[in-house]
Backbone as a printed PyTorch tensor [residue, N CA C, xyz], in Angstrom:
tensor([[[ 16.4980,  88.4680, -38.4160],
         [ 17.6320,  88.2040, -39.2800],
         [ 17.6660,  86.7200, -39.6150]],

        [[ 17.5500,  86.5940, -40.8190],
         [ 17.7570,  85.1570, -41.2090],
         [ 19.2780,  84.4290, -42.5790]],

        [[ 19.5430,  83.6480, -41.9370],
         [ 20.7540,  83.1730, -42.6650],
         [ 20.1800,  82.7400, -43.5980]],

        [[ 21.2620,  82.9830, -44.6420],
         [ 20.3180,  83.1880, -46.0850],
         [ 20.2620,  81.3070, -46.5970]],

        [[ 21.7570,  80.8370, -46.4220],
         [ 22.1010,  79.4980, -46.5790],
         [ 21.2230,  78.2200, -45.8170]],

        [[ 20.7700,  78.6250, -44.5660],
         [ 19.8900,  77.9470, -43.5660],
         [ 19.1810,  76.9040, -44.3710]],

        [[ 18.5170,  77.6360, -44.8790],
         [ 16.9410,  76.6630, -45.8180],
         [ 17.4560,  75.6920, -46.2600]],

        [[ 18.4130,  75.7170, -46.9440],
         [ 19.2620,  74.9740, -48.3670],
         [ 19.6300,  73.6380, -47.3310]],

        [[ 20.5830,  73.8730, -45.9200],
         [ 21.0930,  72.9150, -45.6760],
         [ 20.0170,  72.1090, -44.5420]],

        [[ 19.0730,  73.0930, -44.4230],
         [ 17.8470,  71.9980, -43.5710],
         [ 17.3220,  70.9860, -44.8710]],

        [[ 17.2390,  71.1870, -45.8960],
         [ 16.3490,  70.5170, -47.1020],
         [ 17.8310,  69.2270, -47.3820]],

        [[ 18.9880,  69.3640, -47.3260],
         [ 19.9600,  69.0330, -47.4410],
         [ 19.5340,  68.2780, -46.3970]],

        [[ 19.6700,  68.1580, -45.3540],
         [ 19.8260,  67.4910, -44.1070],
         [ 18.5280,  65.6320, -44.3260]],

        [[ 17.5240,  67.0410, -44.4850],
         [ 16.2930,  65.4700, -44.6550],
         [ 16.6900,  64.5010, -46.0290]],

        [[ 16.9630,  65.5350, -47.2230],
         [ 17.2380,  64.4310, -47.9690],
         [ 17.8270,  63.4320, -47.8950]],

        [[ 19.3130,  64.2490, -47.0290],
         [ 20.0700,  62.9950, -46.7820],
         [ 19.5870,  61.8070, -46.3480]],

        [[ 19.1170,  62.1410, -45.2840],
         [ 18.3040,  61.3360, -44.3780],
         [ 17.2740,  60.1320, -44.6280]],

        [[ 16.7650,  61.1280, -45.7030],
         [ 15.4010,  59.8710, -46.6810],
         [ 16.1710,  58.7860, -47.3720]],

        [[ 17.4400,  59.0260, -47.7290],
         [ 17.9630,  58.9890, -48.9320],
         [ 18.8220,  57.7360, -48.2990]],

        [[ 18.9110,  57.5370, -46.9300],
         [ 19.8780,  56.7090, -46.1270],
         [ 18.7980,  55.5950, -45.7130]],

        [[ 17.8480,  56.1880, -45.5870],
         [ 16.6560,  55.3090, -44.9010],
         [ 16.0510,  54.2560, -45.5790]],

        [[ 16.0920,  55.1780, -47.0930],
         [ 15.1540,  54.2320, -48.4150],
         [ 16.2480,  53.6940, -49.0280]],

        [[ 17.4540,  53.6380, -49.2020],
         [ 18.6180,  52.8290, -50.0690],
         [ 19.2610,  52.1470, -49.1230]],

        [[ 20.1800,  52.9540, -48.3460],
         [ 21.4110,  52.1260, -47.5720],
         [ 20.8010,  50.5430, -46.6850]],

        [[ 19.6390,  51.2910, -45.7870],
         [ 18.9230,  50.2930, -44.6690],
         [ 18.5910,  49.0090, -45.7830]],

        [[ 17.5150,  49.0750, -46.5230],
         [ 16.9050,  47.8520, -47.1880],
         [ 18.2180,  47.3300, -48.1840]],

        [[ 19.1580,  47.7700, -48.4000],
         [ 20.2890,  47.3940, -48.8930],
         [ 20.8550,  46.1950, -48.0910]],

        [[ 21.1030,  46.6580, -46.9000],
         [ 21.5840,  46.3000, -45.9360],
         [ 21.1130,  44.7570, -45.3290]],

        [[ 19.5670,  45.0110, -45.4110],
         [ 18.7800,  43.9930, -45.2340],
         [ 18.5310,  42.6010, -45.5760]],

        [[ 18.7980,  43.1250, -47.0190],
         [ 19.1870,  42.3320, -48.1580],
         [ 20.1710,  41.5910, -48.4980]],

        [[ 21.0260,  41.5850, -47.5980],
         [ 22.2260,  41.2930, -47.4050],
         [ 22.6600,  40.5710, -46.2890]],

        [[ 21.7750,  41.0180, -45.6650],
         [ 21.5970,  40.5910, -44.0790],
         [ 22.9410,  40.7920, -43.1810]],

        [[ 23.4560,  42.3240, -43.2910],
         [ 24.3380,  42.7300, -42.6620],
         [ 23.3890,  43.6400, -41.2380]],

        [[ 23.2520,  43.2860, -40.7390],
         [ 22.4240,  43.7500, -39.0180],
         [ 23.1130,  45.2990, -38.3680]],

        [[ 24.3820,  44.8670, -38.4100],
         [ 25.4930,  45.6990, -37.4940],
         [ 25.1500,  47.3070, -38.5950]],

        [[ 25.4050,  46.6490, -39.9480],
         [ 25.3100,  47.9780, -41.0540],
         [ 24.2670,  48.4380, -41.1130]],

        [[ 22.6650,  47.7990, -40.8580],
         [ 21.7220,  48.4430, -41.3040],
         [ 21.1460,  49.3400, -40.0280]],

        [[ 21.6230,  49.1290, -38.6420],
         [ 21.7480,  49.4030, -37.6210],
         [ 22.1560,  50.9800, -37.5560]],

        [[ 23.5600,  51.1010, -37.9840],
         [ 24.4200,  52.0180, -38.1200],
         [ 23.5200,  53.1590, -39.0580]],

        [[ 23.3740,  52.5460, -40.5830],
         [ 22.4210,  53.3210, -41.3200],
         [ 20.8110,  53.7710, -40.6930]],

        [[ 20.3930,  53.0340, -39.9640],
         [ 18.7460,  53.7650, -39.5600],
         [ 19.4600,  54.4560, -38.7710]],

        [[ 20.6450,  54.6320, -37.9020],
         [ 20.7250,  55.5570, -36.4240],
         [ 21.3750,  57.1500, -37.4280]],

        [[ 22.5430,  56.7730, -38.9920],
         [ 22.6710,  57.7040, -39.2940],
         [ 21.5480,  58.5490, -40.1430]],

        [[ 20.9870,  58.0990, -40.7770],
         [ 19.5300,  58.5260, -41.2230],
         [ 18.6880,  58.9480, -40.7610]],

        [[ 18.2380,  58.9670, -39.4090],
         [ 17.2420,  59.7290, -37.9930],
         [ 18.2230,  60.9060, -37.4480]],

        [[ 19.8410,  60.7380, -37.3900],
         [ 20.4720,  61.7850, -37.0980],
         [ 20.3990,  62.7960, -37.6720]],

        [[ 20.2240,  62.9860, -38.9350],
         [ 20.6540,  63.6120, -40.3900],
         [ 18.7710,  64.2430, -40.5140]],

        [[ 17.6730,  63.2470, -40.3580],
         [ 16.7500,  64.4370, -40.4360],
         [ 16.4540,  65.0590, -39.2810]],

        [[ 16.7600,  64.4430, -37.7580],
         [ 16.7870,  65.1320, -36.4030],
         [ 17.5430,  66.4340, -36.4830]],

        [[ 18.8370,  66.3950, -37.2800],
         [ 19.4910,  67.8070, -37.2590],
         [ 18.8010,  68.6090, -38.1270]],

        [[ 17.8290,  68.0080, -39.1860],
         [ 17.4940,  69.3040, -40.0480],
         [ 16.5670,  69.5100, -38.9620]],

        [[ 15.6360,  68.9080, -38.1460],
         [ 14.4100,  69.5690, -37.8110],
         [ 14.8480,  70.6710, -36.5800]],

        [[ 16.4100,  69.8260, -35.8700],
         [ 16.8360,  71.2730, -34.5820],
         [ 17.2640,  71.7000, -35.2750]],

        [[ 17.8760,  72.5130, -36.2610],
         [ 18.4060,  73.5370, -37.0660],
         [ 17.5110,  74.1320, -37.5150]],

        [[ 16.3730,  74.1680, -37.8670],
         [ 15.1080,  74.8320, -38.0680],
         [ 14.4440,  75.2720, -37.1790]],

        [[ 14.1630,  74.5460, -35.6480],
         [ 13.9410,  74.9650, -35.1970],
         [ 14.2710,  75.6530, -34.1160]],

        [[ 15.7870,  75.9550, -34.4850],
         [ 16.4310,  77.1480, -33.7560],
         [ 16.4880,  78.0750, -34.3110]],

        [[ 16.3820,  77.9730, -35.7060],
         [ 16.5790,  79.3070, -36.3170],
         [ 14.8240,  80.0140, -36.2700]],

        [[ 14.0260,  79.0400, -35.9060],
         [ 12.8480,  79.8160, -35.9040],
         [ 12.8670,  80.4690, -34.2680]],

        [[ 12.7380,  79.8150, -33.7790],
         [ 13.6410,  80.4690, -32.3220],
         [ 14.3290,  81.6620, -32.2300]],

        [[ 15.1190,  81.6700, -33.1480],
         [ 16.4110,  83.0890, -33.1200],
         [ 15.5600,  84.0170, -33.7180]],

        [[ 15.0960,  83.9100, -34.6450],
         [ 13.8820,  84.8800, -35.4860],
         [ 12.9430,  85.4540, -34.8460]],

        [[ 12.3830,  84.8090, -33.6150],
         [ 11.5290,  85.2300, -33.2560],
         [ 11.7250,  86.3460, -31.5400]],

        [[ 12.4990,  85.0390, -31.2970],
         [ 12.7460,  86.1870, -30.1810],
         [ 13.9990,  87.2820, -30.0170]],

        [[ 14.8840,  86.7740, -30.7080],
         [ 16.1630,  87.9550, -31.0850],
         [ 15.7020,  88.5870, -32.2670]]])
């Protein structure tokens, strides 16, 4: 059994993620705010870390339930 929505918000998840990594951080840099660009790489690794455990629980659930 697979949740139909799943896919959408793992692809959701990394974009975010890329999307925090390649704008917000070197933004940040640029600026030379430390504390902010800090904050942005830890939320940007969170955001594709959850797409990759959300995937790979649902491959998990698929397989053995």
């Amino acid at each position: 059994m697979n949740i139909g929505y799943l896919g959408y918000v793992v692809v959701l998840f990394y974009i975010a993620g890329a999307f925090i990594l390649l704008t917000d951080v070197k933004a940040y840099k640029n600026a030379n705010l430390e504390k902010e660009q800090k904050v942005s790489k830890f939320l940007g690794w969170v955001n594709i870390s959850l797409g990759f455990a959300l995937m790979s629980v649902n491959w998990i659930y698929n397989i053995f339930l």
